[in-house]
Coordinates of C-alpha atoms and ligand atoms in Angstrom, one line a residue:
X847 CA 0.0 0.0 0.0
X848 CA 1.5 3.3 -1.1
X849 CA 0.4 7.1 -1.6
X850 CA 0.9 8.9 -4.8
X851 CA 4.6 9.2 -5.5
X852 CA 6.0 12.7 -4.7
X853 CA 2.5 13.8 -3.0
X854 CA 5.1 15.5 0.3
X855 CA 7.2 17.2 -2.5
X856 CA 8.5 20.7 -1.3
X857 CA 7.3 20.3 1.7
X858 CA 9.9 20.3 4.9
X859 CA 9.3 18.1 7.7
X860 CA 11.1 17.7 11.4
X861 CA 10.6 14.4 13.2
X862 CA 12.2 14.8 16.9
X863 CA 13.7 11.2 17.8
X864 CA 13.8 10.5 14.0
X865 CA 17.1 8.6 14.2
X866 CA 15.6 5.3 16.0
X867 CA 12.2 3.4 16.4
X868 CA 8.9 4.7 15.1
X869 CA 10.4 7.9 14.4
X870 CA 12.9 6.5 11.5
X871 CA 10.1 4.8 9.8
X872 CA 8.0 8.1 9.7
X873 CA 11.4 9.9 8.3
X874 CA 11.8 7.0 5.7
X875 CA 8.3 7.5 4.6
X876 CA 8.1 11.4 4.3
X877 CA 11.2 11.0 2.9
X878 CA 10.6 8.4 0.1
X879 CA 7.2 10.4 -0.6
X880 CA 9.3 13.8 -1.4
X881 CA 9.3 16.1 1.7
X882 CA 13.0 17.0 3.0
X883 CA 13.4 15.8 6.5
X884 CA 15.3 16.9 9.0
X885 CA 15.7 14.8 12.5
X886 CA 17.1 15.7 16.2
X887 CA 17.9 13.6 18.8
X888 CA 20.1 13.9 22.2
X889 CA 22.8 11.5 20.7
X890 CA 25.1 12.3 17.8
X891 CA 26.1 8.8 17.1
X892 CA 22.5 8.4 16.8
X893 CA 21.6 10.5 14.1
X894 CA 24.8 10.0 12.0
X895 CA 24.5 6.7 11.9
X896 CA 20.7 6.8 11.3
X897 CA 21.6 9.6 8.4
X898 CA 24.1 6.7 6.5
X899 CA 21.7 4.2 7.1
X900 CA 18.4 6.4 5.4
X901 CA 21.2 7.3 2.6
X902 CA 22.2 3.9 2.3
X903 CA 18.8 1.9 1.7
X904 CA 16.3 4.3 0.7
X905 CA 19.0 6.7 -0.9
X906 CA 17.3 9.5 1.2
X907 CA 19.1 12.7 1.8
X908 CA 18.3 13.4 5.5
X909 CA 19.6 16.7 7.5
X910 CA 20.4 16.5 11.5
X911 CA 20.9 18.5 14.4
X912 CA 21.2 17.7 17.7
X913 CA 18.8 18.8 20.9
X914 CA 17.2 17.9 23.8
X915 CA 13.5 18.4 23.7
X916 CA 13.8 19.6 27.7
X917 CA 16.0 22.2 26.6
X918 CA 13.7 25.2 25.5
X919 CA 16.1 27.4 24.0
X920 CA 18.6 24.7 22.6
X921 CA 15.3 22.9 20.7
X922 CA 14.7 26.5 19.1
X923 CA 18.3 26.3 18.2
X924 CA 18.1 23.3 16.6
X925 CA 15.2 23.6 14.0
X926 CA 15.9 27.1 13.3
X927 CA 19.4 25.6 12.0
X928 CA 17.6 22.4 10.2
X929 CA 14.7 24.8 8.8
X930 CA 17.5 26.3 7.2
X931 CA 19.1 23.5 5.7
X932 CA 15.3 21.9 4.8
X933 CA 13.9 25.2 4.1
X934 CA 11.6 26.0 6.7
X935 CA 9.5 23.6 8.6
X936 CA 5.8 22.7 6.9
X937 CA 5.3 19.7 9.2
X938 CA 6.6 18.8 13.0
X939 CA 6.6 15.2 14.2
X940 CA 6.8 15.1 18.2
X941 CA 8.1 11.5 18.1
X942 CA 10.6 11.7 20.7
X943 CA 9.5 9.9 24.3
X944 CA 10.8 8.6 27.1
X945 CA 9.6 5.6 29.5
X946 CA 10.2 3.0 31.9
X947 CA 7.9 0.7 33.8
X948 CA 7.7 1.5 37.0
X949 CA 5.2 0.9 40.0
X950 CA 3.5 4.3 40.9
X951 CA 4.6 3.8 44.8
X952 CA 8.2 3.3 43.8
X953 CA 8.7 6.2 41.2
X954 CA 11.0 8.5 42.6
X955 CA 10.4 12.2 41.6
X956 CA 12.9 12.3 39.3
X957 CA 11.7 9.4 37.6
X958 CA 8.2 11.4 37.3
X959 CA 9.7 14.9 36.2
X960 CA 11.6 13.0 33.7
X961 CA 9.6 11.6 31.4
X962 CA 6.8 14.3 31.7
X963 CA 9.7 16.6 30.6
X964 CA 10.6 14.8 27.7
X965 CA 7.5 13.5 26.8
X966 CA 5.1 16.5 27.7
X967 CA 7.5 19.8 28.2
X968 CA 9.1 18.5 25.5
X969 CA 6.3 18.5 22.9
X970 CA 5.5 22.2 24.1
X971 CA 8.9 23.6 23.4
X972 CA 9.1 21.4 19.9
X973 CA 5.6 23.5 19.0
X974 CA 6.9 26.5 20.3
X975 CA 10.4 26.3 18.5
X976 CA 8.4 25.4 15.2
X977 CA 5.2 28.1 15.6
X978 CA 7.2 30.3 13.4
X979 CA 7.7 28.1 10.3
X980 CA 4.7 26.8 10.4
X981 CA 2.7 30.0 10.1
X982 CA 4.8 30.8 7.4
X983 CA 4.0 27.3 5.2
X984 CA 1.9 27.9 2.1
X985 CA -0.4 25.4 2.5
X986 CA -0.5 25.7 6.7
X987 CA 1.7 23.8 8.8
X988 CA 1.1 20.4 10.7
X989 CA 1.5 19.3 13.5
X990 CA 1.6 15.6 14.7
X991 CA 2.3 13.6 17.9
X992 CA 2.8 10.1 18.9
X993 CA 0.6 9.3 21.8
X994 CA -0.7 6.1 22.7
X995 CA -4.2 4.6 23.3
X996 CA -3.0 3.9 26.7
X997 CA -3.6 7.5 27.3
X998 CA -7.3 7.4 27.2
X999 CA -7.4 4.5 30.2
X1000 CA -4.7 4.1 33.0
X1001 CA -1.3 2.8 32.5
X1002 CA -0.3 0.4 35.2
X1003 CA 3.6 0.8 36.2
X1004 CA 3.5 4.2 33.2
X1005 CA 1.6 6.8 35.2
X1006 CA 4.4 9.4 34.1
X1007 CA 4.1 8.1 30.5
X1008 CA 0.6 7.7 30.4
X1009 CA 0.0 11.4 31.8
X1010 CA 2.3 13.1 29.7
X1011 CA 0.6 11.5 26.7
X1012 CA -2.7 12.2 28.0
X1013 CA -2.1 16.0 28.1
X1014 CA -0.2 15.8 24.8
X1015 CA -3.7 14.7 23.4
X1016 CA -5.2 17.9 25.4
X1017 CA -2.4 20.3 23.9
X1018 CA -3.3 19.3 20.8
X1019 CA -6.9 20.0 21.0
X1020 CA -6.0 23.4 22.3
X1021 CA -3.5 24.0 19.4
X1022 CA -6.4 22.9 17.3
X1023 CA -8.4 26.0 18.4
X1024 CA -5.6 28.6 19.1
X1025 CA -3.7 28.0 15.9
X1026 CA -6.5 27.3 13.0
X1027 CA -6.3 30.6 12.8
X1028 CA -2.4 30.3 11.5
X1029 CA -3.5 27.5 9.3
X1030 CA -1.9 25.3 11.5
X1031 CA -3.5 21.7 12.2
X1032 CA -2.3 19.9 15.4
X1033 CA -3.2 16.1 15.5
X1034 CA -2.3 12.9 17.5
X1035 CA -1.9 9.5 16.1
X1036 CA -2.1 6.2 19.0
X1037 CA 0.2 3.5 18.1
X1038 CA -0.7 -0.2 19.1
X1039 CA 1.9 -2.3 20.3
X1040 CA 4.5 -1.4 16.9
X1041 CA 7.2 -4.3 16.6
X1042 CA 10.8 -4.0 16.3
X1043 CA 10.5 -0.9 18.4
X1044 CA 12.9 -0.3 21.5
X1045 CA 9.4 0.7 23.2
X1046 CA 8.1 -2.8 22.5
X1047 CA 11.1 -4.7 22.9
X1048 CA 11.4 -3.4 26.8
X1049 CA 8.2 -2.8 27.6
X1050 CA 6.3 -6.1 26.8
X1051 CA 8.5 -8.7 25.5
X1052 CA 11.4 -8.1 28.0
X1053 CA 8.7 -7.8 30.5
X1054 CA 7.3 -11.0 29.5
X1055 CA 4.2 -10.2 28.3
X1056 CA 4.1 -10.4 24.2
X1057 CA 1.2 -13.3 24.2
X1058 CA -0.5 -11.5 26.6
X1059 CA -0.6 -8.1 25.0
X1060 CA -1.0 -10.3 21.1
X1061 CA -3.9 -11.8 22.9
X1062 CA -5.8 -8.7 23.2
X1063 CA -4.9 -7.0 19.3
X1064 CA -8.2 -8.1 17.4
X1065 CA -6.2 -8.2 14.2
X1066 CA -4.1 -10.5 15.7
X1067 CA -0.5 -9.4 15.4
X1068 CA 1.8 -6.3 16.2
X1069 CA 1.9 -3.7 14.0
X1070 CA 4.5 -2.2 12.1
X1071 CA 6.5 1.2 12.1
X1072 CA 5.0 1.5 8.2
X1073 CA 1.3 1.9 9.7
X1074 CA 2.0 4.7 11.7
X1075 CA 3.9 6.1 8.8
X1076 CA 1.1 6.1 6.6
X1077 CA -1.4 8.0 9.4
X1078 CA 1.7 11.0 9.5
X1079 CA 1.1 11.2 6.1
X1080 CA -2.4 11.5 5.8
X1081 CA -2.3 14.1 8.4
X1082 CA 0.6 15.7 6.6
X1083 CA -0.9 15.8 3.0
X1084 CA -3.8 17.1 1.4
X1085 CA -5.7 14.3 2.6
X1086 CA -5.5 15.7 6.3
X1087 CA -6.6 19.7 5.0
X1088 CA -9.5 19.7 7.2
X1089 CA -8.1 17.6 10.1
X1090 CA -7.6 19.7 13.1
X1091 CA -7.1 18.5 17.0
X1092 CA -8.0 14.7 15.8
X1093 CA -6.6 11.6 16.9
X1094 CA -6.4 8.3 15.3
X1095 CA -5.6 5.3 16.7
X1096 CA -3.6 2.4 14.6
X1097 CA -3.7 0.1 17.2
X1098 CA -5.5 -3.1 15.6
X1099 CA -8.5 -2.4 17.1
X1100 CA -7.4 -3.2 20.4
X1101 CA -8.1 -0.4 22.8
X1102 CA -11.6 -1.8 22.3
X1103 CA -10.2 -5.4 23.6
X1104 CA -9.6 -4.6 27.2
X1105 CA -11.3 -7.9 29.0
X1106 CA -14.3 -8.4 30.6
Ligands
HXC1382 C1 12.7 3.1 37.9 C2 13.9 4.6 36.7 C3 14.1 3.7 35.6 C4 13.5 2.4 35.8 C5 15.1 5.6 35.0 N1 14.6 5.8 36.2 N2 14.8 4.3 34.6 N3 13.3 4.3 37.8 N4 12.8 2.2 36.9 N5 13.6 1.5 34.8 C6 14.7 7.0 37.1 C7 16.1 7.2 37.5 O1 16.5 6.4 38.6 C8 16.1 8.7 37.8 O2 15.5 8.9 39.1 C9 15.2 9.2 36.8 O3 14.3 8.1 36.3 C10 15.9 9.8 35.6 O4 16.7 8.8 35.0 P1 18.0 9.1 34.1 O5 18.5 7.8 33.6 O6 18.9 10.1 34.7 O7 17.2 9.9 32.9 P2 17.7 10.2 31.4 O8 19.1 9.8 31.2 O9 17.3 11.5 31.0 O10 16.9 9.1 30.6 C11 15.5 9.2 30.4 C12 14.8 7.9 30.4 C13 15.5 6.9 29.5 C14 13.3 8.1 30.0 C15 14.8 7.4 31.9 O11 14.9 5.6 29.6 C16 15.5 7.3 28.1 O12 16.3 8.2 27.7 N6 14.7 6.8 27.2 C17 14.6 7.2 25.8 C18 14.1 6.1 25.0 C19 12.8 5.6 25.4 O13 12.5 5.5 26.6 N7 12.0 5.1 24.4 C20 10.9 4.4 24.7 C21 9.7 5.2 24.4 S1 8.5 4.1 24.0 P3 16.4 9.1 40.4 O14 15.3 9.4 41.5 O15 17.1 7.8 40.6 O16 17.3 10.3 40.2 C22 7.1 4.8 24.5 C23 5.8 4.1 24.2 C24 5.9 2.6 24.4 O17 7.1 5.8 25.0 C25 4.6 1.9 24.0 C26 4.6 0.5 24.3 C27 3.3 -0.2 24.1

């Protein structure tokens, strides 16, 4: 299954924790569909070896920049330098997250402020640091972030996680109505359980729990880092024009396939 070839040409997109995960098969696809991408992430070994690797087997051109998300002023750095090299930023993907499992009575406060930092704080500064492109993209900007379905229940042993998420959901919907007015849409997507992730890998299988978590997806397997792909897209093309402070869930079905 593909879109149109070259539907994201001229447009300039900046996926934050592009280099690994989820976030290098969203720069893959925006990529291979036309858009220039640029991608930041803490680690510089990261994102140079991620940049060979997207030259290598998609023969994708793909700019970096290192930054923090928790660092307001550093992330404004950052994509004013890759809006530069991209020319200007028409789309933001707040990819980037941090987690651990962890028992609510034995999270420290660190443990807390830390993922809400990168995770929440962090998708306010990356909107913040892109407002100013994206007001200026002709056919209005876009914003998209990876939640998770988890975010509309609880999260046993993610409170952190599944807070920040939730009120990255709620920060969209108020984006939704502040920045229309820009032309800006500001959407969510949920990822399912998405295999060959890091999240995956040490969240449910290292935990143990890949039958039990497979038992619940309706459709019956994981998915892949290509289905979330495809939802950016949608909400980054023309198919998404009237798409504003939406989320969609590609999940299998299974936030509906909670137990009795
Ligand atoms: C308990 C932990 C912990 C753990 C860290 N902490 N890991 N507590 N159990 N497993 C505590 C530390 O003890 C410390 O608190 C505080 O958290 C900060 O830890 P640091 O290691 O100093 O933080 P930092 O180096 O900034 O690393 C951030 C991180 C790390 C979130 C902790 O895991 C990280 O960088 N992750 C990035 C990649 C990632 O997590 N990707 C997965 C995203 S997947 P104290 O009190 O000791 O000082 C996702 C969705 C998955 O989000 C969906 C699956 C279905």
């Amino acid at each position: 299954m593909s879109f149109a070839s070259g539907i994201l040409t001229g447009k300039s997109a900046i996926v934050t924790g592009g280099a690994t995960g989820i976030g290098s098969f969203i720069v893959r696809k925006l990529g291979a569909l036309g858009a220039n991408v640029g991608i930041v992430s803490r680690k510089e070994e990261n994102l140079i070896s991620a940049v060979n690797e997207f030259k290598a087997s998609d023969d994708i051109d793909v700019a970096w920049c290192t930054g923090d998300v928790r660092d307001p002023e550093g992330i404004k750095k950052s994509f004013d330098q890759l809006a530069g090299k991209i020319g200007g930023i028409d789309i933001l993907v707040c990819n980037a997250a941090g987690n651990f499992i962890c028992p609510t009575e034995d999270l420290s406060w660190n443990g807390w402020r830390t993922v809400i930092e990168i995770d929440l704080n962090g998708t306010f500064n990356c909107c913040q640091a892109a407002f100013p492109h994206l007001k200026e993209s002709t056919d209005g900007g876009r914003i998209i972030s990876i939640s998770t379905t988890q975010a509309d229940f609880g999260w046993p042993g993610a409170a952190h996680a599944a807070a920040a998420k939730s009120g990255i959901q709620n920060l969209m919907k108020t984006l939704a109505a502040e920045w229309g007015k820009y032309n800006i849409r500001s959407n969510w997507i949920s990822p399912g359980p998405i295999q060959g992730t890091e999240g995956v890998d040490r969240l449910i299988i290292q935990q143990g729990l890949a039958d039990q978590v497979l038992e619940r997806v309706p459709l019956g397997t994981f998915g892949k880092g290509e289905d979330i792909a495809n939802a950016v897209v949608y909400f980054s093309s023309d198919t998404g024009r009237y798409v504003s402070g939406a989320g969609l869930a590609v999940d299998g079905g299974s936030q509906w396939n909670r137990g009795r």
